[in-house]
């Protein structure tokens, strides 16, 4: 029997689950994913927690206790989410130890409403790090313009960071620069950089969703031929930039202190268009030294029908640049697309956070009766 997920891991891709809930922790399903499906990390976001906490049964006992204590909605959210992340981090600690801190990571995100506020992002990153209290946790910070300096300062404080909502090559390079700056400052501050980790989460499928919509509006054969190509080309070009940045003398100087590179992470890898193969954003982005964080459905699809054939990223960056250039020729502005996606990403997480607040507020009120 083929173990396609093992093939993917053997090709150098770390398989992380893009989901977390109390039910996954208590039922043993997350432990089973580690054991049976080579899952070596977890990412979360406000949308994931909003969905998880809507399962009132899983959180009923804790919500009743919090209601009795008279905590606010935001305090309850903080307790519930950090408890789940802490417990997941404990579950992944053996993976963390076995991989020398490369994998076995669990992410928790700063509130999306802080995405445009550098100082408050830094402050909350420090709070989350202290509350969870596990060295294999990543604090997620969005790659907005205001987030870039927050990334550097959070790393400088000795806190591991998952940089999220990266869409553009220019922003990715700024993220990598912030990582290098953060580690340089961390060394100056006396932190052990061998324990510091970071990933740069480059979003994939949403790029095709936005570009394909514009290609459909154009409607020509030339436009149709470009459908489903932008996201993978964009991600591969980000990896090209990664190779250049982490071959630099600046990085080599930091690496001598025992630091590990900031790995590219492919996020938003669930296929949105049913016309595309469900494993497309996995199969076409295989290379050593990356993470692919997948929803359960995508992990299951790869296990069932994934075609893992070796490295599918390196080797033809010129063709990837041609895809972006051809889109520009059709009047589809790369800069405009990635800015729309960043703005939408922040807005969607804001909406999910509001949904999460409403869910917890209702649960607290019901428990207090």
Coordinates of C-alpha atoms in Angstrom, one line a residue:
X1 CA 0.0 0.0 0.0
X2 CA 1.4 3.4 -1.0
X3 CA 2.0 5.8 1.8
X4 CA 1.8 9.0 -0.1
X5 CA 2.1 11.2 2.9
X6 CA 5.4 9.4 3.8
X7 CA 6.6 10.1 0.3
X8 CA 5.8 13.8 0.8
X9 CA 7.7 13.9 4.1
X10 CA 10.6 12.0 2.5
X11 CA 10.7 14.7 -0.2
X12 CA 11.4 17.2 2.5
X13 CA 8.0 18.7 3.1
X14 CA 6.8 19.0 6.7
X15 CA 3.1 18.2 6.9
X16 CA 1.2 20.4 9.3
X17 CA -2.6 20.4 10.1
X18 CA -4.4 23.6 9.6
X19 CA -6.9 23.0 12.3
X20 CA -7.2 22.6 16.1
X21 CA -10.0 22.0 18.5
X22 CA -10.7 20.6 22.0
X23 CA -12.4 17.6 20.4
X24 CA -9.3 16.8 18.4
X25 CA -7.2 16.9 21.5
X26 CA -9.5 14.8 23.8
X27 CA -10.6 12.2 21.3
X28 CA -7.1 11.3 20.3
X29 CA -7.6 12.2 16.6
X30 CA -4.7 14.7 16.6
X31 CA -2.4 12.1 18.2
X32 CA -3.5 9.6 15.5
X33 CA -2.6 12.1 12.8
X34 CA 0.9 12.4 14.2
X35 CA 1.2 8.6 14.4
X36 CA -0.6 7.6 11.2
X37 CA -0.4 10.5 8.8
X38 CA 3.0 12.1 9.5
X39 CA 1.5 15.3 10.8
X40 CA 4.3 17.2 12.5
X41 CA 2.8 20.6 13.4
X42 CA -0.4 22.6 13.8
X43 CA -1.5 26.0 12.6
X44 CA -4.5 28.0 13.9
X45 CA -6.2 31.2 13.1
X46 CA -9.4 33.1 14.3
X47 CA -11.5 31.2 11.8
X48 CA -10.4 27.8 13.1
X49 CA -11.1 28.8 16.7
X50 CA -14.5 30.3 15.8
X51 CA -15.5 27.0 14.3
X52 CA -14.0 24.9 17.1
X53 CA -15.7 26.8 20.0
X54 CA -19.0 26.6 18.2
X55 CA -18.9 23.0 19.4
X56 CA -20.5 23.8 22.7
X57 CA -20.2 20.3 24.2
X58 CA -16.4 20.2 23.9
X59 CA -16.0 23.4 25.9
X60 CA -19.1 23.3 28.1
X61 CA -17.3 22.5 31.4
X62 CA -14.7 25.2 30.9
X63 CA -17.2 27.8 29.8
X64 CA -19.3 27.1 32.9
X65 CA -16.3 27.6 35.2
X66 CA -15.3 30.8 33.4
X67 CA -18.9 32.1 33.6
X68 CA -18.9 31.4 37.4
X69 CA -15.7 33.4 37.7
X70 CA -17.3 36.3 35.9
X71 CA -14.6 36.7 33.2
X72 CA -15.2 38.9 30.1
X73 CA -15.6 37.5 26.6
X74 CA -12.1 38.4 25.6
X75 CA -10.6 36.9 28.8
X76 CA -12.6 33.7 28.1
X77 CA -11.3 33.5 24.6
X78 CA -7.7 34.0 25.8
X79 CA -8.0 31.2 28.3
X80 CA -9.8 28.7 26.0
X81 CA -7.5 29.2 23.0
X82 CA -4.2 29.2 24.9
X83 CA -5.3 26.1 26.8
X84 CA -5.9 24.3 23.5
X85 CA -2.6 25.5 22.0
X86 CA -0.6 24.6 25.2
X87 CA -2.1 21.1 25.2
X88 CA -1.4 20.7 21.5
X89 CA 2.2 21.9 22.1
X90 CA 2.6 19.2 24.8
X91 CA 1.3 16.6 22.4
X92 CA 3.9 17.7 19.7
X93 CA 6.8 18.0 22.2
X94 CA 8.3 14.6 21.2
X95 CA 8.2 15.7 17.5
X96 CA 9.9 19.0 18.5
X97 CA 12.6 17.1 20.4
X98 CA 13.2 14.5 17.7
X99 CA 13.6 17.2 15.0
X100 CA 15.8 19.5 17.0
X101 CA 13.0 22.2 17.1
X102 CA 12.3 22.3 13.4
X103 CA 8.9 20.7 13.6
X104 CA 6.5 19.9 16.5
X105 CA 5.3 23.5 16.4
X106 CA 1.8 24.9 17.2
X107 CA 0.8 28.4 16.2
X108 CA -1.5 30.9 17.9
X109 CA -2.3 34.3 16.3
X110 CA -2.4 37.8 17.7
X111 CA -5.9 39.3 17.4
X112 CA -6.6 40.4 13.8
X113 CA -7.7 43.9 15.0
X114 CA -4.1 44.6 15.8
X115 CA -2.8 43.9 12.3
X116 CA -2.2 47.7 11.7
X117 CA -0.8 48.4 15.1
X118 CA 2.9 47.6 15.6
X119 CA 3.2 48.3 19.3
X120 CA 0.1 46.4 20.3
X121 CA 1.1 43.5 18.1
X122 CA 4.4 43.2 19.9
X123 CA 2.8 43.5 23.3
X124 CA 0.2 40.8 22.6
X125 CA 2.8 38.5 21.1
X126 CA 4.8 38.7 24.4
X127 CA 1.6 38.1 26.4
X128 CA 0.6 35.0 24.3
X129 CA 4.2 33.6 24.6
X130 CA 4.1 34.0 28.4
X131 CA 0.6 32.6 28.8
X132 CA 1.1 29.5 26.7
X133 CA 4.6 28.9 28.2
X134 CA 5.9 26.4 25.7
X135 CA 9.0 26.8 23.6
X136 CA 7.6 24.9 20.7
X137 CA 4.9 27.5 20.1
X138 CA 4.8 30.0 17.3
X139 CA 3.1 33.4 17.7
X140 CA 1.5 34.3 14.4
X141 CA 1.9 37.9 13.2
X142 CA 0.4 39.1 9.9
X143 CA 2.8 40.4 7.3
X144 CA 1.1 43.8 7.0
X145 CA 3.4 46.9 6.7
X146 CA 2.8 47.5 10.4
X147 CA 3.5 43.8 11.1
X148 CA 7.0 43.8 9.6
X149 CA 8.7 45.7 12.5
X150 CA 6.6 43.7 15.0
X151 CA 8.1 40.5 13.6
X152 CA 11.6 41.7 14.1
X153 CA 11.0 43.0 17.6
X154 CA 9.2 39.8 18.7
X155 CA 12.0 37.6 17.5
X156 CA 14.5 40.0 19.1
X157 CA 12.7 39.2 22.4
X158 CA 13.4 35.5 22.0
X159 CA 9.9 34.6 20.7
X160 CA 9.4 32.2 17.8
X161 CA 7.2 33.6 15.0
X162 CA 4.9 32.3 12.3
X163 CA 4.5 35.2 9.8
X164 CA 1.1 34.9 8.2
X165 CA -0.9 36.5 5.3
X166 CA 2.0 36.8 2.9
X167 CA 0.9 37.2 -0.7
X168 CA 3.5 39.3 -2.5
X169 CA 7.2 38.6 -3.4
X170 CA 8.1 42.1 -2.2
X171 CA 6.4 41.6 1.2
X172 CA 8.0 38.2 1.5
X173 CA 11.5 39.7 1.1
X174 CA 10.6 42.3 3.8
X175 CA 9.5 39.4 6.1
X176 CA 12.8 37.6 5.5
X177 CA 14.7 40.8 6.2
X178 CA 12.7 41.3 9.4
X179 CA 13.6 37.7 10.4
X180 CA 17.3 38.4 9.9
X181 CA 17.1 41.7 11.8
X182 CA 15.2 40.0 14.6
X183 CA 17.8 37.2 15.0
X184 CA 20.7 39.7 14.9
X185 CA 19.0 41.7 17.7
X186 CA 18.2 38.4 19.6
X187 CA 21.9 37.6 19.6
X188 CA 22.7 41.1 20.8
X189 CA 20.1 40.6 23.6
X190 CA 21.7 37.4 24.7
X191 CA 19.0 35.0 23.6
X192 CA 19.7 31.4 22.5
X193 CA 18.9 31.5 18.8
X194 CA 19.2 27.8 18.5
X195 CA 15.7 27.7 20.2
X196 CA 14.2 30.4 18.0
X197 CA 12.1 29.2 15.1
X198 CA 10.1 30.9 12.3
X199 CA 8.1 30.2 9.2
X200 CA 6.9 32.5 6.5
X201 CA 3.4 31.6 5.5
X202 CA 2.9 32.3 1.9
X203 CA -0.8 32.0 0.9
X204 CA -1.5 30.0 -2.3
X205 CA -5.0 29.1 -3.4
X206 CA -6.4 32.6 -2.7
X207 CA -4.1 34.0 -5.4
X208 CA -5.7 31.8 -8.0
X209 CA -9.2 32.6 -6.7
X210 CA -8.6 36.3 -7.3
X211 CA -6.7 36.0 -10.5
X212 CA -9.0 33.4 -12.1
X213 CA -12.0 35.7 -11.4
X214 CA -10.2 38.4 -13.4
X215 CA -9.2 36.0 -16.2
X216 CA -12.9 34.8 -16.5
X217 CA -13.9 38.4 -16.8
X218 CA -11.5 38.9 -19.8
X219 CA -12.8 35.6 -21.3
X220 CA -10.3 35.2 -24.1
X221 CA -8.5 31.9 -25.0
X222 CA -5.3 33.5 -23.8
X223 CA -6.8 34.4 -20.5
X224 CA -8.4 30.9 -20.0
X225 CA -4.9 29.3 -20.7
X226 CA -3.5 31.1 -17.6
X227 CA -6.2 29.9 -15.2
X228 CA -4.8 28.0 -12.2
X229 CA -1.2 29.1 -12.8
X230 CA -0.7 32.3 -10.9
X231 CA -0.6 30.9 -7.3
X232 CA 1.9 28.2 -8.0
X233 CA 4.1 30.5 -10.0
X234 CA 4.0 33.1 -7.2
X235 CA 4.9 30.5 -4.5
X236 CA 7.8 29.1 -6.5
X237 CA 9.2 32.6 -7.1
X238 CA 9.0 33.1 -3.3
X239 CA 11.1 30.0 -2.9
X240 CA 13.6 31.4 -5.4
X241 CA 13.9 34.5 -3.2
X242 CA 14.3 32.3 -0.1
X243 CA 17.2 30.4 -1.7
X244 CA 18.9 33.7 -2.5
X245 CA 18.3 35.2 1.0
X246 CA 19.5 32.2 2.9
X247 CA 22.6 31.8 0.8
X248 CA 23.7 35.4 1.7
X249 CA 26.7 36.3 3.8
X250 CA 24.4 38.0 6.2
X251 CA 22.5 34.8 6.9
X252 CA 25.8 32.8 7.1
X253 CA 26.9 35.0 9.9
X254 CA 23.7 34.4 11.9
X255 CA 23.8 30.7 11.1
X256 CA 27.2 30.3 12.7
X257 CA 25.5 31.0 16.1
X258 CA 23.3 27.9 15.5
X259 CA 20.2 29.6 14.1
X260 CA 17.9 27.8 11.7
X261 CA 16.5 29.4 8.6
X262 CA 13.0 30.8 8.4
X263 CA 11.2 28.1 6.3
X264 CA 8.7 28.9 3.7
X265 CA 5.2 27.6 4.6
X266 CA 2.6 27.0 2.0
X267 CA -0.8 28.1 3.5
X268 CA -4.3 28.2 2.0
X269 CA -3.5 24.9 0.2
X270 CA -7.1 23.6 0.1
X271 CA -8.4 23.9 -3.5
X272 CA -11.2 26.4 -3.9
X273 CA -12.1 25.6 -7.5
X274 CA -13.6 22.1 -8.0
X275 CA -12.2 22.1 -11.6
X276 CA -8.8 21.7 -10.1
X277 CA -7.3 18.5 -8.6
X278 CA -7.8 18.6 -4.8
X279 CA -4.1 17.9 -4.2
X280 CA -2.8 20.5 -6.7
X281 CA -1.3 22.9 -4.2
X282 CA 0.6 20.1 -2.6
X283 CA 1.9 18.2 -5.6
X284 CA 3.1 21.3 -7.4
X285 CA 4.9 22.8 -4.4
X286 CA 7.2 19.9 -3.3
X287 CA 10.7 20.8 -2.3
X288 CA 13.0 20.1 0.6
X289 CA 12.9 22.5 3.6
X290 CA 9.3 23.7 3.4
X291 CA 6.1 23.3 5.3
X292 CA 2.7 22.6 3.8
X293 CA -0.2 23.3 6.3
X294 CA -3.3 21.6 5.1
X295 CA -6.9 21.2 6.2
X296 CA -8.0 17.7 7.0
X297 CA -9.7 17.2 3.6
X298 CA -6.5 18.0 1.8
X299 CA -4.4 15.6 3.9
X300 CA -6.9 12.9 3.2
X301 CA -6.8 13.7 -0.5
X302 CA -3.0 13.5 -0.6
X303 CA -3.1 10.2 1.3
X304 CA -5.7 8.8 -1.2
X305 CA -4.6 10.2 -4.6
X306 CA -1.5 12.4 -4.2
X307 CA 1.1 12.0 -6.9
X308 CA 4.4 12.8 -5.2
X309 CA 7.1 12.7 -7.9
X310 CA 10.0 14.6 -6.2
X311 CA 10.9 18.3 -6.4
X312 CA 8.3 20.4 -8.3
X313 CA 9.5 23.8 -7.2
X314 CA 13.1 24.3 -8.3
X315 CA 14.3 24.3 -11.9
X316 CA 12.2 26.6 -14.0
X317 CA 11.8 30.0 -12.3
X318 CA 11.9 31.7 -15.7
X319 CA 8.6 30.0 -16.7
X320 CA 7.1 31.2 -13.4
X321 CA 8.1 34.8 -14.1
X322 CA 6.6 34.4 -17.5
X323 CA 3.2 33.6 -16.0
X324 CA 3.2 36.8 -13.9
X325 CA 4.4 38.8 -16.9
X326 CA 1.6 37.3 -19.1
X327 CA -1.0 38.3 -16.6
X328 CA 0.3 41.9 -16.6
X329 CA 0.1 41.9 -20.4
X330 CA -3.6 41.1 -20.0
X331 CA -4.1 44.0 -17.6
X332 CA -4.1 42.0 -14.4
X333 CA -1.9 44.0 -12.0
X334 CA 0.1 41.8 -9.7
X335 CA 0.5 44.6 -7.1
X336 CA -3.2 45.2 -7.1
X337 CA -4.1 41.6 -6.7
X338 CA -1.8 41.0 -3.7
X339 CA -3.0 44.1 -2.0
X340 CA -6.6 43.1 -2.4
X341 CA -5.8 39.7 -1.0
X342 CA -4.0 41.1 2.1
X343 CA -6.8 43.5 2.8
X344 CA -9.4 40.7 2.4
X345 CA -7.3 38.4 4.6
X346 CA -7.2 40.9 7.5
X347 CA -10.9 41.6 7.0
X348 CA -11.9 37.9 7.0
X349 CA -10.0 37.2 10.2
X350 CA -11.6 40.3 11.8
X351 CA -15.0 38.9 10.9
X352 CA -14.1 35.5 12.3
X353 CA -12.9 37.1 15.5
X354 CA -16.2 38.9 15.8
X355 CA -18.0 35.6 15.3
X356 CA -15.8 34.0 17.9
X357 CA -16.6 36.8 20.4
X358 CA -20.3 36.4 19.7
X359 CA -20.1 32.6 20.2
X360 CA -18.3 32.9 23.5
X361 CA -20.5 35.7 24.7
X362 CA -23.6 33.6 24.1
X363 CA -22.0 30.5 25.7
X364 CA -21.0 32.5 28.9
X365 CA -24.6 34.0 29.2
X366 CA -26.1 30.6 28.8
X367 CA -23.8 29.0 31.4
X368 CA -24.5 31.8 33.9
X369 CA -28.3 31.2 33.9

